[in-house]
């Protein structure tokens, strides 16, 4: 104990200097958005690299399961193509490649996935170098995953739908009544759809999808099915439990969705921001 006290006394000036330097750095980062973004990007790079090494090992043991998912997805796409071939009139066929697509899709691999805390994040192995930006949607073939929050050169952190800060526009598929998709922090397989008006017809087993009223997700992406519902304290809106189609505890590969027209639409809604 005496040796520790002697060490602290001997190097007290140096220790005080480092403490003040760290505190000053914290104040700079907290009060300047540019510095904060640079710190977050650096953190994404460091954590992304470490998680990447870990994921390379873990992915090897899940290759068979990932291949089964890809085969199942290809089967569903093939069924769609076959059905189109049976019904399409090629004499009036219009080449869709001549039209501008609203959404651009990128693929990525999940290298870190948290689902046991109140505010969970996912790390993916694509970033600025391939054009990934904040507020891009992230999905799988089974349903939605979350929204990109921060990006570095080669990695991005995603706010999982299992996060208390997550709030996504969603709707009841059969009636088109809208609400907000949130998570109460309990079951990683169950999320909540709130603010659905009490006049909406609803029953257990109803499908919930994205509503398309935001700039992040297109309309109609599957989310889950209704398992339980009831009115809120004011008896005005439903609070609905939704069982996710996605297994959020086991996500291997994802699709990143970019809304190409987002900036143009926002400029029309908030023209003063462009001036």
PDB file of N, CA, C and O in Angstrom, residues 80-107:
ATOM      1  N   UNK A  80     -41.878 -17.461 -57.718  1.00  0.00           N
ATOM      2  CA  UNK A  80     -42.420 -16.199 -58.237  1.00  0.00           C
ATOM      3  C   UNK A  80     -42.196 -16.109 -59.737  1.00  0.00           C
ATOM      4  O   UNK A  80     -43.093 -15.744 -60.506  1.00  0.00           O
ATOM      5  N   UNK A  81     -40.983 -16.458 -60.186  1.00  0.00           N
ATOM      6  CA  UNK A  81     -40.661 -16.389 -61.611  1.00  0.00           C
ATOM      7  C   UNK A  81     -41.530 -17.352 -62.416  1.00  0.00           C
ATOM      8  O   UNK A  81     -42.012 -17.010 -63.499  1.00  0.00           O
ATOM      9  N   UNK A  82     -41.726 -18.570 -61.889  1.00  0.00           N
ATOM     10  CA  UNK A  82     -42.552 -19.545 -62.596  1.00  0.00           C
ATOM     11  C   UNK A  82     -43.977 -19.047 -62.737  1.00  0.00           C
ATOM     12  O   UNK A  82     -44.599 -19.142 -63.808  1.00  0.00           O
ATOM     13  N   UNK A  83     -44.509 -18.476 -61.648  1.00  0.00           N
ATOM     14  CA  UNK A  83     -45.870 -17.962 -61.694  1.00  0.00           C
ATOM     15  C   UNK A  83     -45.998 -16.787 -62.649  1.00  0.00           C
ATOM     16  O   UNK A  83     -47.003 -16.643 -63.347  1.00  0.00           O
ATOM     17  N   UNK A  84     -44.964 -15.960 -62.702  1.00  0.00           N
ATOM     18  CA  UNK A  84     -44.977 -14.847 -63.650  1.00  0.00           C
ATOM     19  C   UNK A  84     -44.957 -15.361 -65.080  1.00  0.00           C
ATOM     20  O   UNK A  84     -45.660 -14.854 -65.952  1.00  0.00           O
ATOM     21  N   UNK A  85     -44.148 -16.378 -65.334  1.00  0.00           N
ATOM     22  CA  UNK A  85     -44.054 -16.934 -66.677  1.00  0.00           C
ATOM     23  C   UNK A  85     -45.389 -17.512 -67.139  1.00  0.00           C
ATOM     24  O   UNK A  85     -45.698 -17.524 -68.326  1.00  0.00           O
ATOM     25  N   UNK A  86     -46.196 -17.993 -66.177  1.00  0.00           N
ATOM     26  CA  UNK A  86     -47.484 -18.585 -66.539  1.00  0.00           C
ATOM     27  C   UNK A  86     -48.545 -17.536 -66.841  1.00  0.00           C
ATOM     28  O   UNK A  86     -49.522 -17.825 -67.534  1.00  0.00           O
ATOM     29  N   UNK A  87     -48.364 -16.332 -66.301  1.00  0.00           N
ATOM     30  CA  UNK A  87     -49.436 -15.335 -66.414  1.00  0.00           C
ATOM     31  C   UNK A  87     -49.075 -14.129 -67.253  1.00  0.00           C
ATOM     32  O   UNK A  87     -49.958 -13.400 -67.684  1.00  0.00           O
ATOM     33  N   UNK A  88     -47.780 -13.897 -67.515  1.00  0.00           N
ATOM     34  CA  UNK A  88     -47.382 -12.662 -68.176  1.00  0.00           C
ATOM     35  C   UNK A  88     -47.676 -12.706 -69.673  1.00  0.00           C
ATOM     36  O   UNK A  88     -47.576 -13.751 -70.315  1.00  0.00           O
ATOM     37  N   UNK A  89     -48.081 -11.588 -70.222  1.00  0.00           N
ATOM     38  CA  UNK A  89     -48.337 -11.450 -71.653  1.00  0.00           C
ATOM     39  C   UNK A  89     -47.130 -10.784 -72.289  1.00  0.00           C
ATOM     40  O   UNK A  89     -46.948  -9.579 -72.202  1.00  0.00           O
ATOM     41  N   UNK A  90     -46.283 -11.580 -72.938  1.00  0.00           N
ATOM     42  CA  UNK A  90     -45.035 -11.061 -73.468  1.00  0.00           C
ATOM     43  C   UNK A  90     -45.256 -10.107 -74.646  1.00  0.00           C
ATOM     44  O   UNK A  90     -44.377  -9.311 -74.976  1.00  0.00           O
ATOM     45  N   UNK A  91     -46.436 -10.173 -75.280  1.00  0.00           N
ATOM     46  CA  UNK A  91     -46.683  -9.271 -76.402  1.00  0.00           C
ATOM     47  C   UNK A  91     -46.796  -7.831 -75.954  1.00  0.00           C
ATOM     48  O   UNK A  91     -46.581  -6.899 -76.724  1.00  0.00           O
ATOM     49  N   UNK A  92     -47.137  -7.636 -74.673  1.00  0.00           N
ATOM     50  CA  UNK A  92     -47.255  -6.270 -74.141  1.00  0.00           C
ATOM     51  C   UNK A  92     -46.199  -6.010 -73.074  1.00  0.00           C
ATOM     52  O   UNK A  92     -46.363  -5.159 -72.212  1.00  0.00           O
ATOM     53  N   UNK A  93     -45.120  -6.810 -73.115  1.00  0.00           N
ATOM     54  CA  UNK A  93     -44.083  -6.707 -72.098  1.00  0.00           C
ATOM     55  C   UNK A  93     -43.317  -5.399 -72.224  1.00  0.00           C
ATOM     56  O   UNK A  93     -42.927  -4.990 -73.309  1.00  0.00           O
ATOM     57  N   UNK A  94     -43.106  -4.731 -71.081  1.00  0.00           N
ATOM     58  CA  UNK A  94     -42.330  -3.488 -71.026  1.00  0.00           C
ATOM     59  C   UNK A  94     -41.071  -3.748 -70.222  1.00  0.00           C
ATOM     60  O   UNK A  94     -41.126  -4.273 -69.110  1.00  0.00           O
ATOM     61  N   UNK A  95     -39.941  -3.420 -70.771  1.00  0.00           N
ATOM     62  CA  UNK A  95     -38.669  -3.663 -70.107  1.00  0.00           C
ATOM     63  C   UNK A  95     -38.540  -2.735 -68.909  1.00  0.00           C
ATOM     64  O   UNK A  95     -38.388  -1.512 -69.059  1.00  0.00           O
ATOM     65  N   UNK A  96     -38.574  -3.292 -67.710  1.00  0.00           N
ATOM     66  CA  UNK A  96     -38.518  -2.474 -66.493  1.00  0.00           C
ATOM     67  C   UNK A  96     -37.161  -1.824 -66.294  1.00  0.00           C
ATOM     68  O   UNK A  96     -37.024  -0.896 -65.493  1.00  0.00           O
ATOM     69  N   UNK A  97     -36.119  -2.296 -66.988  1.00  0.00           N
ATOM     70  CA  UNK A  97     -34.796  -1.686 -66.837  1.00  0.00           C
ATOM     71  C   UNK A  97     -34.752  -0.288 -67.406  1.00  0.00           C
ATOM     72  O   UNK A  97     -33.794   0.449 -67.164  1.00  0.00           O
ATOM     73  N   UNK A  98     -35.774   0.082 -68.186  1.00  0.00           N
ATOM     74  CA  UNK A  98     -35.829   1.443 -68.726  1.00  0.00           C
ATOM     75  C   UNK A  98     -36.344   2.439 -67.701  1.00  0.00           C
ATOM     76  O   UNK A  98     -36.319   3.642 -67.925  1.00  0.00           O
ATOM     77  N   UNK A  99     -36.819   1.934 -66.559  1.00  0.00           N
ATOM     78  CA  UNK A  99     -37.386   2.796 -65.530  1.00  0.00           C
ATOM     79  C   UNK A  99     -36.447   2.882 -64.340  1.00  0.00           C
ATOM     80  O   UNK A  99     -35.749   1.939 -63.999  1.00  0.00           O
ATOM     81  N   UNK A 100     -36.486   4.040 -63.706  1.00  0.00           N
ATOM     82  CA  UNK A 100     -35.636   4.256 -62.542  1.00  0.00           C
ATOM     83  C   UNK A 100     -36.201   3.530 -61.331  1.00  0.00           C
ATOM     84  O   UNK A 100     -37.374   3.627 -61.020  1.00  0.00           O
ATOM     85  N   UNK A 101     -35.359   2.774 -60.650  1.00  0.00           N
ATOM     86  CA  UNK A 101     -35.766   2.085 -59.429  1.00  0.00           C
ATOM     87  C   UNK A 101     -35.649   3.026 -58.243  1.00  0.00           C
ATOM     88  O   UNK A 101     -34.727   3.840 -58.164  1.00  0.00           O
ATOM     89  N   UNK A 102     -36.607   2.930 -57.307  1.00  0.00           N
ATOM     90  CA  UNK A 102     -36.606   3.813 -56.146  1.00  0.00           C
ATOM     91  C   UNK A 102     -35.604   3.364 -55.095  1.00  0.00           C
ATOM     92  O   UNK A 102     -35.066   4.188 -54.358  1.00  0.00           O
ATOM     93  N   UNK A 103     -35.326   2.069 -55.009  1.00  0.00           N
ATOM     94  CA  UNK A 103     -34.468   1.542 -53.958  1.00  0.00           C
ATOM     95  C   UNK A 103     -33.271   0.791 -54.554  1.00  0.00           C
ATOM     96  O   UNK A 103     -33.377   0.103 -55.555  1.00  0.00           O
ATOM     97  N   UNK A 104     -32.133   0.962 -53.890  1.00  0.00           N
ATOM     98  CA  UNK A 104     -30.919   0.232 -54.251  1.00  0.00           C
ATOM     99  C   UNK A 104     -30.584  -0.733 -53.110  1.00  0.00           C
ATOM    100  O   UNK A 104     -30.680  -0.372 -51.939  1.00  0.00           O
ATOM    101  N   UNK A 105     -30.190  -1.946 -53.456  1.00  0.00           N
ATOM    102  CA  UNK A 105     -29.935  -2.990 -52.473  1.00  0.00           C
ATOM    103  C   UNK A 105     -28.451  -3.348 -52.437  1.00  0.00           C
ATOM    104  O   UNK A 105     -27.816  -3.502 -53.479  1.00  0.00           O
ATOM    105  N   UNK A 106     -27.920  -3.467 -51.227  1.00  0.00           N
ATOM    106  CA  UNK A 106     -26.556  -3.976 -51.022  1.00  0.00           C
ATOM    107  C   UNK A 106     -26.623  -5.150 -50.056  1.00  0.00           C
ATOM    108  O   UNK A 106     -27.567  -5.256 -49.270  1.00  0.00           O
ATOM    109  N   UNK A 107     -25.635  -6.005 -50.114  1.00  0.00           N
ATOM    110  CA  UNK A 107     -25.588  -7.144 -49.190  1.00  0.00           C
ATOM    111  C   UNK A 107     -24.478  -6.935 -48.166  1.00  0.00           C
ATOM    112  O   UNK A 107     -23.505  -6.222 -48.421  1.00  0.00           O
TER     113      UNK A 107
END
